[in-house]
Amino acid sequence: PVAASRVGDRVVFELDAAVVDALGAVGRTRGMSLAMVMESLLVVVLSRLGVGTDVVVGSTVAGRSEPELEELIGFFVNTWILRVDLSDNPTLDEVLAQVRKRALAAYDHQDLPFEELVEALNPERSTSAHPLFQIMFTWQTNAAVPLDLPGIAAELEPVPTNTSKFDLEFNFAPDGDRLRCTLEYATDLYNRDTVVAIAERFRQVAEQFAVDLTKRLNAVSILPREQALLDRFNDTTRPLAAPSTIPDVIRRQAAATPDAVAVTSGDTTLTYKELDELSASIAAGLRAAGACPETLVALVISRTTDLVAALLGILRSG
């Protein structure tokens, strides 16, 4: 079966000229095309968004590997698959090296008909999804291909189909000194706000690629800038004097500041002393009822001060 097209929509975003220049320089020093660098970027973005460490992306290849095919009319485009292993938390430089190695190996087999690959792998098939990947990367060498016919003026006009063959498709094309991406998405999986956020994450990761390739995958930030700022200025964590459970911490706080407010819900408040005493009472009742380590305790209660005391009491019961 052939994967059916679904309803789709598009979000368009751009990378600034300075970032594109920096990424181009990154590629040149490593023997990579800008397209390979952008694929590396995409792999990192997808992994940081939760895809995991085994990232699989489909990509298009022109299919004109012989000079004789360059001027021939016809559709020669084929599909190849980039699979990247990020399980060892690599640096961005190591991601680039892996993508380069695997892309060059794939180019050596770009003439292999995609249907033969699917037949050889024989994956479980469904008409609702592509058999080998759900995210596509497409690279347009030119922003537009002029049609030169004697005596005829022709202009290329994109025709939206309002469909999506994949969950996500990143379609890159040069736009002057910038790089434009048309991000197509399946509307049954994503809403527009989510896809706009994905585009913003892509720009953030591109900027990090441009300045520091020693950064490891898990250190790449995809937080919105305002949230990252909040996290930095709101970093109030402190080391504990000794390994402690939550009940231990509450007991110490109750001894230090018994009359300080610990919990507030509406007009009701509990001081640390009251919270400590109430949770101790709940824990004693649970232990009398048979609660002990590995015992399941069900809690059904509204979001009040009693909820916090009950949760703490369950922990104190063992």
XYZ file of C-alpha atoms in Angstrom:
318
model
C 0.000 0.000 0.000
C 1.032 3.564 -0.675
C 0.887 6.099 2.157
C -2.126 8.336 1.637
C -1.763 12.115 1.717
C -3.313 13.848 4.724
C -4.561 17.363 5.205
C -1.551 19.615 5.551
C -0.553 23.209 6.139
C 2.697 25.177 5.958
C 4.811 27.514 8.051
C 7.615 29.479 6.380
C 10.676 30.676 8.290
C 14.120 32.013 7.379
C 17.678 31.828 8.658
C 19.549 35.136 8.673
C 22.401 35.721 6.259
C 25.006 35.860 9.050
C 23.929 32.466 10.395
C 23.857 30.948 6.898
C 27.372 32.290 6.203
C 28.654 30.830 9.475
C 27.060 27.442 8.771
C 28.501 27.483 5.264
C 31.961 28.059 6.738
C 31.403 25.170 9.158
C 30.632 22.913 6.206
C 33.581 24.042 4.092
C 36.096 23.300 6.834
C 34.706 19.769 7.153
C 34.172 18.907 3.504
C 30.390 19.171 3.812
C 27.800 20.896 1.723
C 25.449 23.364 3.380
C 22.682 20.809 2.866
C 24.594 18.269 5.005
C 25.043 20.866 7.734
C 21.311 21.594 7.703
C 20.540 17.877 7.948
C 22.822 17.696 10.986
C 20.926 20.623 12.470
C 17.612 18.896 11.859
C 18.798 15.675 13.511
C 19.811 17.589 16.653
C 16.552 19.565 16.766
C 14.450 16.404 16.440
C 16.415 14.607 19.148
C 16.126 17.543 21.561
C 12.380 17.776 20.866
C 11.954 14.189 22.072
C 12.420 11.943 19.026
C 15.149 10.073 20.903
C 18.722 9.140 20.075
C 18.018 6.928 17.047
C 16.951 9.558 14.523
C 15.722 8.603 11.057
C 15.079 11.244 8.386
C 14.169 10.784 4.741
C 15.847 12.977 2.152
C 15.557 13.614 -1.566
C 18.377 13.226 -4.069
C 18.321 14.606 -7.615
C 18.949 11.240 -9.253
C 21.081 12.790 -12.010
C 24.375 11.172 -11.114
C 25.608 11.078 -14.733
C 26.416 14.253 -16.757
C 24.270 12.979 -19.627
C 21.186 13.213 -17.401
C 21.591 16.872 -16.434
C 19.726 18.306 -19.441
C 17.296 15.426 -19.890
C 13.627 16.178 -19.246
C 12.052 13.932 -16.643
C 11.628 13.260 -12.945
C 14.653 11.407 -11.605
C 14.341 12.293 -7.915
C 14.918 9.405 -5.521
C 14.669 9.080 -1.741
C 17.447 8.055 0.626
C 17.414 7.644 4.395
C 19.698 9.222 6.977
C 19.886 7.302 10.251
C 21.993 8.849 13.026
C 22.949 7.350 16.399
C 23.109 9.971 19.167
C 23.123 7.574 22.115
C 26.575 8.607 23.389
C 25.659 12.305 23.764
C 28.019 13.456 20.973
C 29.342 16.961 20.435
C 27.873 18.954 17.562
C 31.144 18.427 15.691
C 30.751 14.653 16.104
C 27.171 14.863 14.821
C 28.459 16.660 11.717
C 31.100 13.974 11.143
C 28.558 11.172 11.478
C 26.087 12.824 9.116
C 28.827 13.432 6.547
C 29.963 9.808 6.672
C 26.471 8.390 6.353
C 25.343 10.844 3.696
C 28.345 10.119 1.473
C 27.751 6.386 1.872
C 24.111 6.856 0.895
C 25.024 8.919 -2.175
C 27.032 5.925 -3.446
C 23.746 3.998 -3.608
C 21.410 6.789 -4.689
C 20.322 4.878 -7.799
C 18.793 2.054 -5.767
C 15.021 2.189 -6.399
C 13.295 3.094 -3.154
C 10.634 0.421 -3.644
C 13.410 -2.225 -3.708
C 14.703 -0.954 -0.372
C 11.224 -1.165 1.139
C 10.770 -4.655 -0.268
C 14.123 -5.807 1.161
C 13.432 -4.395 4.628
C 9.788 -5.508 4.546
C 8.507 -3.248 7.358
C 4.993 -3.425 8.712
C 2.887 -1.421 6.265
C 0.035 1.031 6.723
C -1.779 3.348 4.338
C -1.671 6.084 7.007
C 2.113 6.431 7.281
C 5.302 6.196 5.282
C 6.941 2.759 5.701
C 10.453 3.861 6.726
C 10.341 7.425 8.039
C 7.894 10.156 8.993
C 10.056 13.277 8.611
C 11.408 14.466 5.243
C 14.296 16.817 4.457
C 14.294 18.452 1.033
C 16.980 20.729 -0.390
C 16.353 22.967 -3.376
C 19.606 23.900 -5.108
C 17.966 26.962 -6.658
C 15.156 29.156 -5.426
C 13.531 28.827 -8.868
C 14.353 27.193 -12.203
C 13.670 29.565 -15.116
C 11.772 28.205 -18.106
C 13.228 29.703 -21.276
C 10.987 29.165 -24.314
C 11.303 31.191 -27.547
C 8.585 33.829 -27.765
C 6.935 32.754 -24.504
C 7.114 34.472 -21.125
C 6.918 31.926 -18.316
C 6.912 32.329 -14.572
C 7.087 29.659 -11.860
C 4.188 29.741 -9.417
C 3.998 27.314 -6.479
C 0.619 25.600 -6.206
C -0.328 24.569 -2.646
C -2.041 21.193 -2.412
C -3.213 21.490 1.220
C -1.955 17.960 1.784
C 0.998 16.446 3.628
C 2.661 13.165 2.666
C 4.696 13.113 5.900
C 4.291 14.141 9.510
C 6.790 16.952 8.881
C 8.686 18.054 5.772
C 11.489 20.639 5.937
C 11.885 22.096 2.438
C 14.901 24.433 2.188
C 15.650 26.841 -0.666
C 18.041 29.804 -1.043
C 16.442 33.234 -0.847
C 19.101 35.780 -1.718
C 21.697 35.623 1.049
C 19.177 34.015 3.400
C 17.830 30.478 3.586
C 14.090 29.920 3.494
C 12.356 26.823 4.851
C 8.801 25.820 4.066
C 7.820 23.538 6.926
C 4.882 21.392 5.885
C 2.975 19.477 8.553
C 0.065 17.085 8.930
C -2.765 18.923 10.666
C -4.087 15.763 12.329
C -0.864 15.641 14.370
C 0.230 19.261 14.818
C -1.422 22.603 15.312
C 0.089 25.740 13.831
C 1.428 27.114 17.130
C 3.402 23.913 17.718
C 4.975 24.046 14.252
C 5.833 27.730 14.667
C 7.586 26.745 17.914
C 9.509 23.981 16.085
C 10.671 26.564 13.531
C 11.888 28.828 16.346
C 13.771 25.912 17.939
C 15.448 25.256 14.587
C 16.676 28.860 14.437
C 17.972 28.623 18.020
C 19.941 25.455 17.310
C 21.314 26.969 14.074
C 22.750 29.864 16.072
C 24.399 27.440 18.503
C 25.903 25.417 15.645
C 27.362 28.625 14.256
C 29.309 29.528 17.418
C 30.219 26.398 19.410
C 30.655 22.920 17.935
C 32.188 21.541 21.149
C 28.774 21.677 22.840
C 27.293 18.254 23.498
C 23.828 17.210 22.380
C 22.250 17.337 25.832
C 23.606 20.864 26.374
C 21.899 22.257 23.264
C 19.143 24.585 24.445
C 15.727 24.551 22.825
C 13.987 26.543 25.547
C 12.282 29.771 24.460
C 14.632 32.648 25.188
C 12.374 34.151 27.834
C 12.125 30.805 29.649
C 15.887 30.281 29.541
C 16.303 33.733 31.047
C 13.835 32.903 33.821
C 15.609 29.634 34.590
C 18.973 31.362 34.877
C 17.826 34.156 37.198
C 15.525 31.879 39.177
C 18.204 29.265 39.859
C 17.897 29.097 43.646
C 18.905 25.469 44.173
C 21.218 24.813 47.097
C 23.112 21.657 48.126
C 21.589 19.734 51.040
C 23.694 19.218 54.131
C 23.070 15.467 53.966
C 21.002 13.033 51.884
C 17.400 13.663 52.888
C 13.891 12.494 52.166
C 11.111 15.024 51.685
C 9.673 14.303 55.170
C 13.155 14.895 56.652
C 13.351 18.304 54.980
C 9.883 19.301 56.218
C 10.672 18.176 59.775
C 13.876 20.215 59.823
C 12.045 23.252 58.494
C 9.274 22.824 61.099
C 11.908 22.814 63.844
C 13.661 25.883 62.410
C 10.596 28.022 61.513
C 7.492 26.412 63.073
C 5.216 29.433 62.559
C 6.205 30.198 58.944
C 3.488 29.563 56.348
C 4.139 26.296 54.485
C 0.979 25.813 52.376
C -1.757 28.184 51.211
C -5.015 27.298 49.449
C -7.640 29.999 49.158
C -8.223 31.348 52.661
C -6.671 28.311 54.359
C -3.039 28.148 55.453
C -0.856 25.642 57.248
C 2.311 26.570 59.093
C 5.289 24.217 58.942
C 4.472 23.037 62.472
C 0.835 22.333 61.550
C 1.851 20.581 58.320
C 4.356 18.432 60.198
C 1.838 17.451 62.887
C -0.999 16.751 60.414
C 1.175 14.661 58.102
C 2.531 12.709 61.100
C -1.033 11.944 62.164
C -1.960 10.772 58.659
C 1.176 8.597 58.494
C 0.331 6.970 61.838
C -3.174 6.195 60.624
C -1.843 4.674 57.407
C 0.674 2.504 59.245
C -2.094 1.288 61.567
C -4.086 0.346 58.455
C -1.144 -1.684 57.114
C 0.755 0.784 54.942
C 4.431 -0.065 54.589
C 7.157 0.141 51.907
C 5.880 -0.935 48.442
C 2.247 -0.606 49.588
C -0.052 1.158 47.122
C -1.982 4.023 48.734
C -4.835 5.535 46.736
C -5.506 9.234 47.267
C -8.708 10.950 46.113
C -8.851 14.553 47.261
C -9.320 18.032 45.838
C -6.457 20.515 45.467
C -6.420 21.908 49.013
C -3.947 22.180 51.887
C -5.116 18.697 52.905
C -3.753 17.327 49.620
C -0.217 18.400 50.526
C -0.552 17.027 54.060
C -1.934 13.719 52.743
C 0.876 13.312 50.183
C 3.444 14.046 52.863
C 1.703 11.611 55.227
C 1.901 8.843 52.610
C 5.641 9.435 52.256
C 6.099 9.410 56.043
C 4.213 6.108 56.344
C 7.148 4.398 54.645
